[in-house]
Coordinates of C-alpha atoms in Angstrom, one line a residue:
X124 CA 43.9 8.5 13.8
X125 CA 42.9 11.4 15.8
X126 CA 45.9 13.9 17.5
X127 CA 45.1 14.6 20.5
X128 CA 46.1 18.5 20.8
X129 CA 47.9 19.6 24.7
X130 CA 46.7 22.3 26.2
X131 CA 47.3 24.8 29.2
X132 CA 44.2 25.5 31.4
X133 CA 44.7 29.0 33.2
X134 CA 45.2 27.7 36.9
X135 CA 48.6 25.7 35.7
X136 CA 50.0 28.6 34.5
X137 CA 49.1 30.9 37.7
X138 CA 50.6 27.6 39.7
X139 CA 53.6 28.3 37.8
X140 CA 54.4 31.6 37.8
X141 CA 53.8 31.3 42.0
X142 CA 56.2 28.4 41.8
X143 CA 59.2 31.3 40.0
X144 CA 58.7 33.7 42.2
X145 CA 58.8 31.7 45.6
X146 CA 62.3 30.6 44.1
X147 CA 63.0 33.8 43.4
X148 CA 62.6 34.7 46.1
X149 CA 64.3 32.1 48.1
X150 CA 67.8 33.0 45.8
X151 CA 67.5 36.6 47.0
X152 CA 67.5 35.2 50.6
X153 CA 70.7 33.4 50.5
X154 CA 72.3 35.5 48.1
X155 CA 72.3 37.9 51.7
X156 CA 72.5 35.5 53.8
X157 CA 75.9 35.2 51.9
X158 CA 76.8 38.6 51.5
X159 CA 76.2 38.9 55.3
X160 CA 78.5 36.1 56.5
X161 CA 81.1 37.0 53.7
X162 CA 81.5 40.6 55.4
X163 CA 81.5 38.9 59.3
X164 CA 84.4 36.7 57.7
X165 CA 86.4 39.2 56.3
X166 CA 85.7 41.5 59.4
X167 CA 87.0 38.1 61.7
X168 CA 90.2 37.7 59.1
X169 CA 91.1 41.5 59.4
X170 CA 91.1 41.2 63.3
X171 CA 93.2 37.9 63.4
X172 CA 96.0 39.6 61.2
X173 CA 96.1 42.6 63.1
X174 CA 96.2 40.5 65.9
X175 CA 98.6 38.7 64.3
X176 CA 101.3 41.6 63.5
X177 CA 103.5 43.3 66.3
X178 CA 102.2 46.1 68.1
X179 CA 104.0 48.9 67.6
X180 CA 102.3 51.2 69.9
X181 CA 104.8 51.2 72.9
X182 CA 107.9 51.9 70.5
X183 CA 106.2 54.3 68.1
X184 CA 106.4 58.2 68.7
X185 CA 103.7 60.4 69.7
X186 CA 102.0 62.6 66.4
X187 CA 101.7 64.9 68.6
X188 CA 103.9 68.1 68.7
X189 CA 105.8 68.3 71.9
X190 CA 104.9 71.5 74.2
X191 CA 107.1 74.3 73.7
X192 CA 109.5 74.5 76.1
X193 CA 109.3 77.3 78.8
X194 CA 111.5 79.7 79.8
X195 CA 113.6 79.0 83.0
X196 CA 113.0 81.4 86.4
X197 CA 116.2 83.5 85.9
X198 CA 118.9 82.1 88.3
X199 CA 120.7 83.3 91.1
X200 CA 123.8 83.9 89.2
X201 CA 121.4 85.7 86.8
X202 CA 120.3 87.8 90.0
X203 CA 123.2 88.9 91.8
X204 CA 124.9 89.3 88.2
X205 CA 122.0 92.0 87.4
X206 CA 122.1 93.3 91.1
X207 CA 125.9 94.2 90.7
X208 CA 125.3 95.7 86.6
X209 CA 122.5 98.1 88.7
X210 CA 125.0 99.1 91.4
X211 CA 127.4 99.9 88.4
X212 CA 124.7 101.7 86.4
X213 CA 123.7 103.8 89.6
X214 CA 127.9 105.0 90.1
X215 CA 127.7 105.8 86.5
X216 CA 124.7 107.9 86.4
X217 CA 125.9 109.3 89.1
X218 CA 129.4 110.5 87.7
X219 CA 127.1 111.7 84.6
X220 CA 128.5 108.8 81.5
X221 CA 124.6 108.1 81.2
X222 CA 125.8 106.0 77.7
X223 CA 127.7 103.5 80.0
X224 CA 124.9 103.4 82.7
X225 CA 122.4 102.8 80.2
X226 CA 124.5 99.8 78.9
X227 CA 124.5 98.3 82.1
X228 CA 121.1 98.1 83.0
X229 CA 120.4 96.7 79.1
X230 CA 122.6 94.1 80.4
X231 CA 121.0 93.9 83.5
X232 CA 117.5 93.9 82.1
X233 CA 118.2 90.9 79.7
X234 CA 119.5 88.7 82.8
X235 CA 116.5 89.3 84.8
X236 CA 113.7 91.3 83.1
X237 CA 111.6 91.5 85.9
X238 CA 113.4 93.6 88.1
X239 CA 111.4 96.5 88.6
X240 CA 114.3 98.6 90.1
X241 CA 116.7 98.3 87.3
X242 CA 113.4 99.0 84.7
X243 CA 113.0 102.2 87.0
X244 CA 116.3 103.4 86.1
X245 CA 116.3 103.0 82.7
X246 CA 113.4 104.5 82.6
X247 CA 114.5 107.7 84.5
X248 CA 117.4 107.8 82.3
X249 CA 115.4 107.7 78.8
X250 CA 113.5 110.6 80.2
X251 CA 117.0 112.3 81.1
X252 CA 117.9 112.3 77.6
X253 CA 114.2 113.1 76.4
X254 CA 113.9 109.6 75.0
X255 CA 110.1 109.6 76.1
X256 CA 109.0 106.8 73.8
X257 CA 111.0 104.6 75.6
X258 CA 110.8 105.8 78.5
X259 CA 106.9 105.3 78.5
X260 CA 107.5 101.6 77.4
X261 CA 109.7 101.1 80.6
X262 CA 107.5 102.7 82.7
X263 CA 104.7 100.5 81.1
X264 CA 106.7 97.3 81.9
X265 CA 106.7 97.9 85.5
X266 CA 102.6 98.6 85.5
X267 CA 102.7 95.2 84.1
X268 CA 104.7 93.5 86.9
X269 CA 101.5 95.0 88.9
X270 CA 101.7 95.1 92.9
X271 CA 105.0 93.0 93.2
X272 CA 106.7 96.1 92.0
X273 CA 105.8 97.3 95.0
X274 CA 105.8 101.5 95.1
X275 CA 107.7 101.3 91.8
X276 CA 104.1 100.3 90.6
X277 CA 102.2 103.2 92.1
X278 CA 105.1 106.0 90.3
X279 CA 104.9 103.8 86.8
X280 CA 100.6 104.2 87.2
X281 CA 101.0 108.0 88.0
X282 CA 103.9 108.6 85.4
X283 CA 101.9 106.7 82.6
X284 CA 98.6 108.8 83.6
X285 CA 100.6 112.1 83.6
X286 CA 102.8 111.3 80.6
X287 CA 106.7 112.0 80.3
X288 CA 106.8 113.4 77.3
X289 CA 104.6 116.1 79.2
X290 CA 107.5 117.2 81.4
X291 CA 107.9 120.4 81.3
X292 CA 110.9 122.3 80.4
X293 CA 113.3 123.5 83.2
X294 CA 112.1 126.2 85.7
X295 CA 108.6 125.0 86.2
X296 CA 108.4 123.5 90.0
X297 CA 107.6 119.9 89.8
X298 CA 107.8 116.9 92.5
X299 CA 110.5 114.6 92.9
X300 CA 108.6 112.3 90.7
X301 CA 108.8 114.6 87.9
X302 CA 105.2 115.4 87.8
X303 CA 104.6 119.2 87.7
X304 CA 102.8 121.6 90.7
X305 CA 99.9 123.8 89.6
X306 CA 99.0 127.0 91.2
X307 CA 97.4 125.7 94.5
X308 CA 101.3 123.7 94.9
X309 CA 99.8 120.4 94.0
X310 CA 100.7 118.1 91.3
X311 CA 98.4 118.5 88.8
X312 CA 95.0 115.9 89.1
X313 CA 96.0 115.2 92.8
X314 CA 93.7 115.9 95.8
X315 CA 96.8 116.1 98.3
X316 CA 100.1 117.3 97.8
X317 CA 103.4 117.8 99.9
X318 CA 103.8 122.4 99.8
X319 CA 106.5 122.3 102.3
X320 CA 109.3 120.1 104.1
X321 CA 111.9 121.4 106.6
X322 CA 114.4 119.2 108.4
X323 CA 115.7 120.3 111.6
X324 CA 119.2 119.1 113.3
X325 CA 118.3 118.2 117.2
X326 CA 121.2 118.9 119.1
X327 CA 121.9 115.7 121.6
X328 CA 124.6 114.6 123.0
X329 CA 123.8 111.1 123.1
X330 CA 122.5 110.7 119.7
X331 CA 124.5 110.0 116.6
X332 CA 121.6 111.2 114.3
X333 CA 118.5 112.9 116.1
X334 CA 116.3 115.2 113.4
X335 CA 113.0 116.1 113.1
X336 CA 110.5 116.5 109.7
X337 CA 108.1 119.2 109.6
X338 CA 105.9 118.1 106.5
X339 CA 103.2 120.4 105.3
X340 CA 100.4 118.3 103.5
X341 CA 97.8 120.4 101.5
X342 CA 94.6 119.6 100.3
X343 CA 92.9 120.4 97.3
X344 CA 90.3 123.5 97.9
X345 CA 86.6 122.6 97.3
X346 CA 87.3 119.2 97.4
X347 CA 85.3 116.6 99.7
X348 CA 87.5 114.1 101.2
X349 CA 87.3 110.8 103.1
X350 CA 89.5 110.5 106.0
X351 CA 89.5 106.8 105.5
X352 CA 91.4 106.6 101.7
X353 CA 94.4 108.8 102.8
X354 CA 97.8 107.4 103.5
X355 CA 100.7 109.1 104.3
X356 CA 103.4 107.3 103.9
X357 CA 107.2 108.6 105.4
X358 CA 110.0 106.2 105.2
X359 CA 113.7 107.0 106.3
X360 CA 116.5 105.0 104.9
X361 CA 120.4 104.5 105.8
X362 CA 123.3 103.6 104.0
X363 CA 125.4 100.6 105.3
X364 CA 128.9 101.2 104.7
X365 CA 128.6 104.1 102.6
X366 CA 127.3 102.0 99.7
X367 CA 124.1 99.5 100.7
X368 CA 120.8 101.2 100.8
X369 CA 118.4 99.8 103.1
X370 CA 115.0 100.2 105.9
X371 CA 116.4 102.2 108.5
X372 CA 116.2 100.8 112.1
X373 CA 116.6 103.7 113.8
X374 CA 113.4 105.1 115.7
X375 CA 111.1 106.8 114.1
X376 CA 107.9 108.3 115.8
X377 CA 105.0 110.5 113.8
X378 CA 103.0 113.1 115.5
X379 CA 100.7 115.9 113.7
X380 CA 101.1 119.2 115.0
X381 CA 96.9 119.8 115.2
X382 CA 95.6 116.9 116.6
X383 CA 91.8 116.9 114.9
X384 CA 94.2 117.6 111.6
X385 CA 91.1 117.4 109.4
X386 CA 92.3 120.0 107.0
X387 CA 88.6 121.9 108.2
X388 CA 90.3 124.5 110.4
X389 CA 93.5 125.1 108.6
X390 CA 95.0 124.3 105.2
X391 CA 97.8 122.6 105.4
X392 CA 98.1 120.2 108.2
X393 CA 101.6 119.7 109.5
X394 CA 103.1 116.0 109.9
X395 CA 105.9 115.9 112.3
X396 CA 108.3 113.1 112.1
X397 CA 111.1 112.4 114.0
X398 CA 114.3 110.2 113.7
X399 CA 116.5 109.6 116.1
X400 CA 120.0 107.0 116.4
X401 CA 121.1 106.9 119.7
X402 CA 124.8 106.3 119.7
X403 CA 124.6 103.2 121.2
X404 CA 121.8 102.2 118.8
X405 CA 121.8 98.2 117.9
X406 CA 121.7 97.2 114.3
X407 CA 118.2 95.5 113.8
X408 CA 116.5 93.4 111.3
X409 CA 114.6 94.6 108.8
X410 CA 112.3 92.4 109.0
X411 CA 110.9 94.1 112.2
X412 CA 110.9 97.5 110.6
X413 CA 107.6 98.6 111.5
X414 CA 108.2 102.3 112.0
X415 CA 110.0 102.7 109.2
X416 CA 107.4 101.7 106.9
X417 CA 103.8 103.0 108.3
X418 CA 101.3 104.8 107.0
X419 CA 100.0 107.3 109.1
X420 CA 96.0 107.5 108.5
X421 CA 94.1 110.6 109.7
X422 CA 91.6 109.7 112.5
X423 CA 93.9 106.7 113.9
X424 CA 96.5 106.9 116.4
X425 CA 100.2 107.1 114.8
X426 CA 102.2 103.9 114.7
X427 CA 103.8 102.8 118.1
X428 CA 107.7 104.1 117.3
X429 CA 110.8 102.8 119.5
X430 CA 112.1 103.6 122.5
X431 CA 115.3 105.1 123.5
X432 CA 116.9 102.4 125.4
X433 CA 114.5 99.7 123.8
X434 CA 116.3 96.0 123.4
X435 CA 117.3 95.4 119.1
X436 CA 115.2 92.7 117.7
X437 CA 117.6 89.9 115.9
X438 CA 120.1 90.8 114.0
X439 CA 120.7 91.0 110.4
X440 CA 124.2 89.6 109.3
X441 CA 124.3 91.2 106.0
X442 CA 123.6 94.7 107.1
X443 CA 125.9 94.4 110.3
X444 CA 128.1 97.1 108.7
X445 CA 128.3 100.7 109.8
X446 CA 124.7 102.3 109.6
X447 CA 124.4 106.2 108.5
X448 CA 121.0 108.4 108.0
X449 CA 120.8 108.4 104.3
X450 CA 117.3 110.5 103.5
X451 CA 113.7 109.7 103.1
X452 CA 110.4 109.3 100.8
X453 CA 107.3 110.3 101.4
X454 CA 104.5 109.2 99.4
X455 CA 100.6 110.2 99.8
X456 CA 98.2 108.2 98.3
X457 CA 94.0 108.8 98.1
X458 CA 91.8 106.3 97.4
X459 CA 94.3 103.9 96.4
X460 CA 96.0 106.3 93.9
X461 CA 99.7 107.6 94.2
X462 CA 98.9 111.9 94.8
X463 CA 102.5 112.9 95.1
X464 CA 106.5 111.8 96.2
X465 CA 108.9 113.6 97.5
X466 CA 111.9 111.9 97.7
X467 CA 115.6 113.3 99.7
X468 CA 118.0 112.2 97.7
X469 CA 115.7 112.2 94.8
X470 CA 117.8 108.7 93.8
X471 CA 115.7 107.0 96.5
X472 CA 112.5 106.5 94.5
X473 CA 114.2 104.5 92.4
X474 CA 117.2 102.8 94.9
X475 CA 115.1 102.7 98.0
X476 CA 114.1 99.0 99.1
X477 CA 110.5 97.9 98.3
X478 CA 109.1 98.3 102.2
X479 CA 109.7 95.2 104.2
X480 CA 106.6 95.7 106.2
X481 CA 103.5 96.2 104.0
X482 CA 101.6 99.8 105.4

């Protein structure tokens, strides 16, 4: 009996094969489609849990570092208790135990370190003693205070430009800021200077106090100027009680003895300033201290001064003690730069008030 042989013809196997890869192909499909719902599941479980589980924001504590804390304003306590070291310091220096006076304004200086009188007179002290390290460093502390030290800020500038440690040694004429007069009798670098002050005693029967300032101001030879950047500053001071220093609020009128006083015709020009206290003089406010703190520009009329017999502006209880002249300082500055001060008792430029009324 014949066997009948089976064969394969060539388009059954091809049918095949394209059979095995269509279901290949159709595994790989849901094998993703799979994976892809298995991660959307897993992603849906982890949200439920956390859902799920207490939050813990609201009770948990910031990670981040808290803000260093900033240093309080120095209080009033802090304030008077570094006003009354300073009056101790200045009755110390005075009496010549610079050790204790320095003490107290160390003291002072921690309790409020931004007082730019009681810097001032440490740093006038460390100069004393030829300590001009620190006395540079003080000086320095005040320039960084800038305006609000008021003038204390203009003799910092000029004694950081000059230098302390370049004082020189006794005998050599200097102004009351220390800084020394070259031959013309200006301080060296300046365009203006102060070459001669007398004080004269008006005899009056009705005043308590009536004197008069001659003040020669010299300018530089050679040297162009403009009228415009030169102030003249003269402020008087009293004491109340024989211990407070403050504005004075006596009247106080400026007049230059050459009225064009444009330093052209003659060389130097004479300022004449007068103060006068009537005997029956009210005490004033400082706040209305005009006089007593104006610059006097060349080219403009002189500040309007008070009248004998004028009415007192309001009065100011804590200087309603008895009023005495106490001195004056005089300060010229050029183009916004501190020339020269001349100061009677030198103590002012560092006890005098910071001007009440801005020149």
């Amino acid at each position: 009996m014949p066997v009948l042989a089976a064969s394969s013809s060539p388009s059954d196997r091809t049918y095949s094969a394209a059979i095995g890869v269509i279901l290949a192909f159709a595994a790989l499909e849901i094998l993703a489609i799979a994976i892809h719902f298995g991660a959307e599941y897993r992603a849906e479980h982890a949200t439920l849990q956390s859902l799920k589980r207490p939050a813990a924001s609201t009770t948990a504590k910031p990670t981040t570092p808290p803000l260093p804390a900033q240093p309080d304003a120095p209080s009033s306590a802090a304030l008077s208790a570094s006003d009354r070291l300073l009056k101790e310091a200045n009755v110390l220096r005075e009496r010549g135990d610079t050790a204790n006076a320095l003490a107290r304004l160390q003291d002072a200086s921690q309790r409020d370190p931004r007082n730019p009188q009681v810097l001032a007179e440490m740093a006038a002290i460390y100069e004393s003693i030829q300590l001009f390290d620190r006395s540079n460093d003080t000086w320095r502390k005040i320039q960084d205070l800038g305006p609000s030290a008021g003038p204390l800020y203009e003799l910092a500038d000029m004694k950081l430009r000059v230098g302390a440690a370049a004082t020189p040694a006794a005998g050599v004429p200097m102004d009351t800021a220390g800084k020394p007069l070259d031959g013309e009798g200006l301080p060296e670098g300046s365009v203006f200077g102060v070459t001669s002050i007398e004080t004269e005693q008006i005899p009056d029967p009705e005043a308590e106090t009536n004197l008069r300032l001659k003040i020669g101001i010299k300018k530089r030879q050679g040297v162009a100027i403009d009228h415009s950047k030169l102030r003249i500053m003269v402020l008087f001071y009293d004491s109340v009680d024989n211990d407070k220093v403050v504005a004075t609020d006596a009247d106080v009128n400026y007049e230059w003895m050459n009225p064009k006083h444009d330093w052209a015709e003659s060389n130097p020009e004479t300022l004449i300033v007068t103060y006068l206290r009537s005997k029956t003089h009210a005490i004033t406010s400082e706040a209305a201290l005009s006089a007593a703190a104006a610059a006097v520009t060349p080219g403009k009329n002189s500040p309007r001064s008070k009248k004998r017999g004028e009415p007192a502006t309001s009065t100011d209880s804590s200087d309603s003690g008895r009023r005495r002249y106490l001195g004056y300082v005089i300060r010229i500055l050029y183009d916004d730069k501190l020339q020269t001060v001349r100061a009677e008792p030198a103590r002012l430029i560092n006890d005098a008030p910071n001007p009440s009324v801005s020149p």
